[in-house]
Amino acid sequence: MMNQFVTGKVTIRLSAIFFCYSSRSLYGDKATKLPERTNEMTAVYAKHCVELAKELGLPSINLWSKMQETEGWQKKFLSDGLHLTAEGNAVVHEEVVKVFNEAGLSAPKMPYDFPHHSVIDGKNPEEAFRNLCTGV
């Protein structure tokens, strides 16, 4: 999936590449036995994603390699073999901020496409969206 954002005079092209890990080594016989769901195949997928980003001239983050640098990363960064823990999300955030900084961008200064969750009233959510659209 490729998205393009224009902020000021800078155009940002983001390629969403999703990280997944085989839960087989963590969950044993309870995990699915599909051959594509192995850590080795995820490494191949990550390698191809990084190569594609390079061909397209896009920055990339190899989360597979980054996470493997930490002992016990499977349980530390992933809650169930796929979904990130708080520590896993922190790694992703840190790496994304690095890429933004290298591009001369400041994430806190970038405009929001949607209202921040802290300003959305659960009983009247449309108001936050209305305010964002009208600049109120």
mmCIF file with all atom_site columns, C-alpha atoms in Angstrom:
data_model
loop_
_atom_site.group_PDB
_atom_site.id
_atom_site.type_symbol
_atom_site.label_atom_id
_atom_site.label_alt_id
_atom_site.label_comp_id
_atom_site.label_asym_id
_atom_site.label_entity_id
_atom_site.label_seq_id
_atom_site.pdbx_PDB_ins_code
_atom_site.Cartn_x
_atom_site.Cartn_y
_atom_site.Cartn_z
_atom_site.occupancy
_atom_site.B_iso_or_equiv
_atom_site.pdbx_formal_charge
_atom_site.auth_seq_id
_atom_site.auth_comp_id
_atom_site.auth_asym_id
_atom_site.auth_atom_id
_atom_site.pdbx_PDB_model_num
ATOM 1   C CA . MET A 1 1   ? 0.000   0.000   0.000  1.00 0.00 ? 1   MET A CA 1
ATOM 2   C CA . MET A 1 2   ? 1.457   3.373   -0.961 1.00 0.00 ? 2   MET A CA 1
ATOM 3   C CA . ASN A 1 3   ? 0.253   6.702   0.365  1.00 0.00 ? 3   ASN A CA 1
ATOM 4   C CA . GLN A 1 4   ? 1.434   10.168  -0.605 1.00 0.00 ? 4   GLN A CA 1
ATOM 5   C CA . PHE A 1 5   ? 1.177   13.181  1.674  1.00 0.00 ? 5   PHE A CA 1
ATOM 6   C CA . VAL A 1 6   ? 2.073   16.786  0.942  1.00 0.00 ? 6   VAL A CA 1
ATOM 7   C CA . THR A 1 7   ? 3.136   18.893  3.886  1.00 0.00 ? 7   THR A CA 1
ATOM 8   C CA . GLY A 1 8   ? 4.354   22.373  3.042  1.00 0.00 ? 8   GLY A CA 1
ATOM 9   C CA . LYS A 1 9   ? 6.795   21.924  0.166  1.00 0.00 ? 9   LYS A CA 1
ATOM 10  C CA . VAL A 1 10  ? 7.743   18.376  1.113  1.00 0.00 ? 10  VAL A CA 1
ATOM 11  C CA . THR A 1 11  ? 6.008   15.400  -0.444 1.00 0.00 ? 11  THR A CA 1
ATOM 12  C CA . ILE A 1 12  ? 6.150   12.262  1.652  1.00 0.00 ? 12  ILE A CA 1
ATOM 13  C CA . ARG A 1 13  ? 5.610   8.874   0.093  1.00 0.00 ? 13  ARG A CA 1
ATOM 14  C CA . LEU A 1 14  ? 5.000   6.145   2.590  1.00 0.00 ? 14  LEU A CA 1
ATOM 15  C CA . SER A 1 15  ? 4.917   2.489   1.834  1.00 0.00 ? 15  SER A CA 1
ATOM 16  C CA . ALA A 1 16  ? 3.150   0.414   4.434  1.00 0.00 ? 16  ALA A CA 1
ATOM 17  C CA . ILE A 1 17  ? 4.934   -2.874  4.889  1.00 0.00 ? 17  ILE A CA 1
ATOM 18  C CA . PHE A 1 18  ? 3.522   -5.117  7.529  1.00 0.00 ? 18  PHE A CA 1
ATOM 19  C CA . PHE A 1 19  ? 5.689   -7.222  9.833  1.00 0.00 ? 19  PHE A CA 1
ATOM 20  C CA . CYS A 1 20  ? 4.685   -10.695 10.786 1.00 0.00 ? 20  CYS A CA 1
ATOM 21  C CA . TYR A 1 21  ? 6.437   -13.528 12.546 1.00 0.00 ? 21  TYR A CA 1
ATOM 22  C CA . SER A 1 22  ? 5.690   -17.181 12.702 1.00 0.00 ? 22  SER A CA 1
ATOM 23  C CA . SER A 1 23  ? 4.259   -18.177 16.013 1.00 0.00 ? 23  SER A CA 1
ATOM 24  C CA . ARG A 1 24  ? 5.376   -21.760 15.402 1.00 0.00 ? 24  ARG A CA 1
ATOM 25  C CA . SER A 1 25  ? 8.588   -21.464 17.421 1.00 0.00 ? 25  SER A CA 1
ATOM 26  C CA . LEU A 1 26  ? 6.667   -19.810 20.244 1.00 0.00 ? 26  LEU A CA 1
ATOM 27  C CA . TYR A 1 27  ? 3.473   -21.913 20.220 1.00 0.00 ? 27  TYR A CA 1
ATOM 28  C CA . GLY A 1 28  ? 4.737   -25.233 18.838 1.00 0.00 ? 28  GLY A CA 1
ATOM 29  C CA . ASP A 1 29  ? 2.109   -27.699 17.638 1.00 0.00 ? 29  ASP A CA 1
ATOM 30  C CA . LYS A 1 30  ? -0.738  -25.251 18.282 1.00 0.00 ? 30  LYS A CA 1
ATOM 31  C CA . ALA A 1 31  ? 0.536   -22.958 15.512 1.00 0.00 ? 31  ALA A CA 1
ATOM 32  C CA . THR A 1 32  ? -0.541  -23.434 11.910 1.00 0.00 ? 32  THR A CA 1
ATOM 33  C CA . LYS A 1 33  ? 1.730   -25.545 9.744  1.00 0.00 ? 33  LYS A CA 1
ATOM 34  C CA . LEU A 1 34  ? 1.593   -23.357 6.638  1.00 0.00 ? 34  LEU A CA 1
ATOM 35  C CA . PRO A 1 35  ? 5.071   -23.145 5.066  1.00 0.00 ? 35  PRO A CA 1
ATOM 36  C CA . GLU A 1 36  ? 4.945   -19.388 4.503  1.00 0.00 ? 36  GLU A CA 1
ATOM 37  C CA . ARG A 1 37  ? 4.505   -18.707 8.189  1.00 0.00 ? 37  ARG A CA 1
ATOM 38  C CA . THR A 1 38  ? 8.058   -19.211 9.310  1.00 0.00 ? 38  THR A CA 1
ATOM 39  C CA . ASN A 1 39  ? 10.629  -16.785 10.596 1.00 0.00 ? 39  ASN A CA 1
ATOM 40  C CA . GLU A 1 40  ? 12.853  -17.737 7.649  1.00 0.00 ? 40  GLU A CA 1
ATOM 41  C CA . MET A 1 41  ? 10.142  -16.821 5.124  1.00 0.00 ? 41  MET A CA 1
ATOM 42  C CA . THR A 1 42  ? 9.469   -13.577 6.970  1.00 0.00 ? 42  THR A CA 1
ATOM 43  C CA . ALA A 1 43  ? 13.180  -12.765 6.570  1.00 0.00 ? 43  ALA A CA 1
ATOM 44  C CA . VAL A 1 44  ? 12.889  -13.328 2.801  1.00 0.00 ? 44  VAL A CA 1
ATOM 45  C CA . TYR A 1 45  ? 9.774   -11.154 2.660  1.00 0.00 ? 45  TYR A CA 1
ATOM 46  C CA . ALA A 1 46  ? 11.464  -8.370  4.662  1.00 0.00 ? 46  ALA A CA 1
ATOM 47  C CA . LYS A 1 47  ? 14.509  -8.498  2.383  1.00 0.00 ? 47  LYS A CA 1
ATOM 48  C CA . HIS A 1 48  ? 12.350  -8.121  -0.725 1.00 0.00 ? 48  HIS A CA 1
ATOM 49  C CA . CYS A 1 49  ? 10.386  -5.254  0.848  1.00 0.00 ? 49  CYS A CA 1
ATOM 50  C CA . VAL A 1 50  ? 13.616  -3.375  1.609  1.00 0.00 ? 50  VAL A CA 1
ATOM 51  C CA . GLU A 1 51  ? 14.885  -4.011  -1.935 1.00 0.00 ? 51  GLU A CA 1
ATOM 52  C CA . LEU A 1 52  ? 11.613  -2.746  -3.433 1.00 0.00 ? 52  LEU A CA 1
ATOM 53  C CA . ALA A 1 53  ? 11.685  0.399   -1.305 1.00 0.00 ? 53  ALA A CA 1
ATOM 54  C CA . LYS A 1 54  ? 15.248  1.024   -2.460 1.00 0.00 ? 54  LYS A CA 1
ATOM 55  C CA . GLU A 1 55  ? 14.237  0.598   -6.123 1.00 0.00 ? 55  GLU A CA 1
ATOM 56  C CA . LEU A 1 56  ? 11.384  3.082   -5.602 1.00 0.00 ? 56  LEU A CA 1
ATOM 57  C CA . GLY A 1 57  ? 13.661  5.534   -3.817 1.00 0.00 ? 57  GLY A CA 1
ATOM 58  C CA . LEU A 1 58  ? 11.714  5.236   -0.581 1.00 0.00 ? 58  LEU A CA 1
ATOM 59  C CA . PRO A 1 59  ? 13.113  5.047   2.918  1.00 0.00 ? 59  PRO A CA 1
ATOM 60  C CA . SER A 1 60  ? 12.388  1.763   4.621  1.00 0.00 ? 60  SER A CA 1
ATOM 61  C CA . ILE A 1 61  ? 12.610  0.171   8.014  1.00 0.00 ? 61  ILE A CA 1
ATOM 62  C CA . ASN A 1 62  ? 13.571  -3.472  8.280  1.00 0.00 ? 62  ASN A CA 1
ATOM 63  C CA . LEU A 1 63  ? 11.622  -4.311  11.412 1.00 0.00 ? 63  LEU A CA 1
ATOM 64  C CA . TRP A 1 64  ? 12.410  -7.983  11.047 1.00 0.00 ? 64  TRP A CA 1
ATOM 65  C CA . SER A 1 65  ? 16.151  -7.354  11.384 1.00 0.00 ? 65  SER A CA 1
ATOM 66  C CA . LYS A 1 66  ? 15.730  -4.651  14.021 1.00 0.00 ? 66  LYS A CA 1
ATOM 67  C CA . MET A 1 67  ? 13.640  -6.839  16.285 1.00 0.00 ? 67  MET A CA 1
ATOM 68  C CA . GLN A 1 68  ? 15.905  -9.865  15.900 1.00 0.00 ? 68  GLN A CA 1
ATOM 69  C CA . GLU A 1 69  ? 18.743  -7.861  17.470 1.00 0.00 ? 69  GLU A CA 1
ATOM 70  C CA . THR A 1 70  ? 17.084  -8.319  20.880 1.00 0.00 ? 70  THR A CA 1
ATOM 71  C CA . GLU A 1 71  ? 17.292  -11.585 22.803 1.00 0.00 ? 71  GLU A CA 1
ATOM 72  C CA . GLY A 1 72  ? 13.802  -13.004 23.369 1.00 0.00 ? 72  GLY A CA 1
ATOM 73  C CA . TRP A 1 73  ? 12.263  -10.590 20.859 1.00 0.00 ? 73  TRP A CA 1
ATOM 74  C CA . GLN A 1 74  ? 9.374   -12.965 20.075 1.00 0.00 ? 74  GLN A CA 1
ATOM 75  C CA . LYS A 1 75  ? 7.770   -12.489 23.485 1.00 0.00 ? 75  LYS A CA 1
ATOM 76  C CA . LYS A 1 76  ? 9.178   -9.043  24.216 1.00 0.00 ? 76  LYS A CA 1
ATOM 77  C CA . PHE A 1 77  ? 7.914   -7.345  21.038 1.00 0.00 ? 77  PHE A CA 1
ATOM 78  C CA . LEU A 1 78  ? 4.977   -9.540  19.949 1.00 0.00 ? 78  LEU A CA 1
ATOM 79  C CA . SER A 1 79  ? 2.010   -10.492 22.108 1.00 0.00 ? 79  SER A CA 1
ATOM 80  C CA . ASP A 1 80  ? 0.830   -13.407 19.969 1.00 0.00 ? 80  ASP A CA 1
ATOM 81  C CA . GLY A 1 81  ? 3.348   -13.799 17.149 1.00 0.00 ? 81  GLY A CA 1
ATOM 82  C CA . LEU A 1 82  ? 1.753   -10.998 15.115 1.00 0.00 ? 82  LEU A CA 1
ATOM 83  C CA . HIS A 1 83  ? 0.482   -8.095  17.212 1.00 0.00 ? 83  HIS A CA 1
ATOM 84  C CA . LEU A 1 84  ? 2.954   -5.733  18.812 1.00 0.00 ? 84  LEU A CA 1
ATOM 85  C CA . THR A 1 85  ? 3.362   -5.296  22.548 1.00 0.00 ? 85  THR A CA 1
ATOM 86  C CA . ALA A 1 86  ? 3.919   -1.846  24.048 1.00 0.00 ? 86  ALA A CA 1
ATOM 87  C CA . GLU A 1 87  ? 7.676   -2.455  23.716 1.00 0.00 ? 87  GLU A CA 1
ATOM 88  C CA . GLY A 1 88  ? 7.227   -3.563  20.092 1.00 0.00 ? 88  GLY A CA 1
ATOM 89  C CA . ASN A 1 89  ? 5.255   -0.407  19.323 1.00 0.00 ? 89  ASN A CA 1
ATOM 90  C CA . ALA A 1 90  ? 8.019   1.647   20.958 1.00 0.00 ? 90  ALA A CA 1
ATOM 91  C CA . VAL A 1 91  ? 10.585  0.085   18.582 1.00 0.00 ? 91  VAL A CA 1
ATOM 92  C CA . VAL A 1 92  ? 8.409   0.871   15.571 1.00 0.00 ? 92  VAL A CA 1
ATOM 93  C CA . HIS A 1 93  ? 7.857   4.446   16.792 1.00 0.00 ? 93  HIS A CA 1
ATOM 94  C CA . GLU A 1 94  ? 11.574  4.995   17.358 1.00 0.00 ? 94  GLU A CA 1
ATOM 95  C CA . GLU A 1 95  ? 12.446  3.725   13.882 1.00 0.00 ? 95  GLU A CA 1
ATOM 96  C CA . VAL A 1 96  ? 9.728   5.789   12.156 1.00 0.00 ? 96  VAL A CA 1
ATOM 97  C CA . VAL A 1 97  ? 10.853  8.938   13.968 1.00 0.00 ? 97  VAL A CA 1
ATOM 98  C CA . LYS A 1 98  ? 14.435  8.264   12.782 1.00 0.00 ? 98  LYS A CA 1
ATOM 99  C CA . VAL A 1 99  ? 13.251  8.049   9.163  1.00 0.00 ? 99  VAL A CA 1
ATOM 100 C CA . PHE A 1 100 ? 11.218  11.251  9.525  1.00 0.00 ? 100 PHE A CA 1
ATOM 101 C CA . ASN A 1 101 ? 14.165  13.069  11.110 1.00 0.00 ? 101 ASN A CA 1
ATOM 102 C CA . GLU A 1 102 ? 16.497  11.913  8.326  1.00 0.00 ? 102 GLU A CA 1
ATOM 103 C CA . ALA A 1 103 ? 14.014  13.411  5.840  1.00 0.00 ? 103 ALA A CA 1
ATOM 104 C CA . GLY A 1 104 ? 14.032  16.712  7.743  1.00 0.00 ? 104 GLY A CA 1
ATOM 105 C CA . LEU A 1 105 ? 10.522  16.219  9.107  1.00 0.00 ? 105 LEU A CA 1
ATOM 106 C CA . SER A 1 106 ? 9.232   16.649  12.616 1.00 0.00 ? 106 SER A CA 1
ATOM 107 C CA . ALA A 1 107 ? 6.364   14.313  13.403 1.00 0.00 ? 107 ALA A CA 1
ATOM 108 C CA . PRO A 1 108 ? 4.852   16.629  16.066 1.00 0.00 ? 108 PRO A CA 1
ATOM 109 C CA . LYS A 1 109 ? 4.733   19.488  13.522 1.00 0.00 ? 109 LYS A CA 1
ATOM 110 C CA . MET A 1 110 ? 3.037   17.444  10.793 1.00 0.00 ? 110 MET A CA 1
ATOM 111 C CA . PRO A 1 111 ? -0.671  18.152  10.262 1.00 0.00 ? 111 PRO A CA 1
ATOM 112 C CA . TYR A 1 112 ? -3.240  15.582  11.306 1.00 0.00 ? 112 TYR A CA 1
ATOM 113 C CA . ASP A 1 113 ? -5.611  14.061  8.770  1.00 0.00 ? 113 ASP A CA 1
ATOM 114 C CA . PHE A 1 114 ? -7.983  13.274  11.630 1.00 0.00 ? 114 PHE A CA 1
ATOM 115 C CA . PRO A 1 115 ? -8.498  14.740  15.083 1.00 0.00 ? 115 PRO A CA 1
ATOM 116 C CA . HIS A 1 116 ? -6.221  13.461  17.820 1.00 0.00 ? 116 HIS A CA 1
ATOM 117 C CA . HIS A 1 117 ? -7.970  10.786  19.864 1.00 0.00 ? 117 HIS A CA 1
ATOM 118 C CA . SER A 1 118 ? -7.688  12.902  23.009 1.00 0.00 ? 118 SER A CA 1
ATOM 119 C CA . VAL A 1 119 ? -10.087 15.514  21.605 1.00 0.00 ? 119 VAL A CA 1
ATOM 120 C CA . ILE A 1 120 ? -12.778 13.082  20.458 1.00 0.00 ? 120 ILE A CA 1
ATOM 121 C CA . ASP A 1 121 ? -15.803 12.939  22.730 1.00 0.00 ? 121 ASP A CA 1
ATOM 122 C CA . GLY A 1 122 ? -17.126 9.381   22.711 1.00 0.00 ? 122 GLY A CA 1
ATOM 123 C CA . LYS A 1 123 ? -20.693 10.661  23.063 1.00 0.00 ? 123 LYS A CA 1
ATOM 124 C CA . ASN A 1 124 ? -20.355 13.233  20.275 1.00 0.00 ? 124 ASN A CA 1
ATOM 125 C CA . PRO A 1 125 ? -17.408 12.185  18.042 1.00 0.00 ? 125 PRO A CA 1
ATOM 126 C CA . GLU A 1 126 ? -18.599 14.047  14.955 1.00 0.00 ? 126 GLU A CA 1
ATOM 127 C CA . GLU A 1 127 ? -17.930 17.368  16.711 1.00 0.00 ? 127 GLU A CA 1
ATOM 128 C CA . ALA A 1 128 ? -14.158 16.800  16.714 1.00 0.00 ? 128 ALA A CA 1
ATOM 129 C CA . PHE A 1 129 ? -14.239 16.038  12.989 1.00 0.00 ? 129 PHE A CA 1
ATOM 130 C CA . ARG A 1 130 ? -16.427 19.069  12.298 1.00 0.00 ? 130 ARG A CA 1
ATOM 131 C CA . ASN A 1 131 ? -13.999 21.302  14.217 1.00 0.00 ? 131 ASN A CA 1
ATOM 132 C CA . LEU A 1 132 ? -11.027 19.910  12.295 1.00 0.00 ? 132 LEU A CA 1
ATOM 133 C CA . CYS A 1 133 ? -12.717 20.513  8.939  1.00 0.00 ? 133 CYS A CA 1
ATOM 134 C CA . THR A 1 134 ? -13.841 24.054  9.738  1.00 0.00 ? 134 THR A CA 1
ATOM 135 C CA . GLY A 1 135 ? -10.686 25.014  11.621 1.00 0.00 ? 135 GLY A CA 1
ATOM 136 C CA . VAL A 1 136 ? -12.699 25.962  14.717 1.00 0.00 ? 136 VAL A CA 1
#
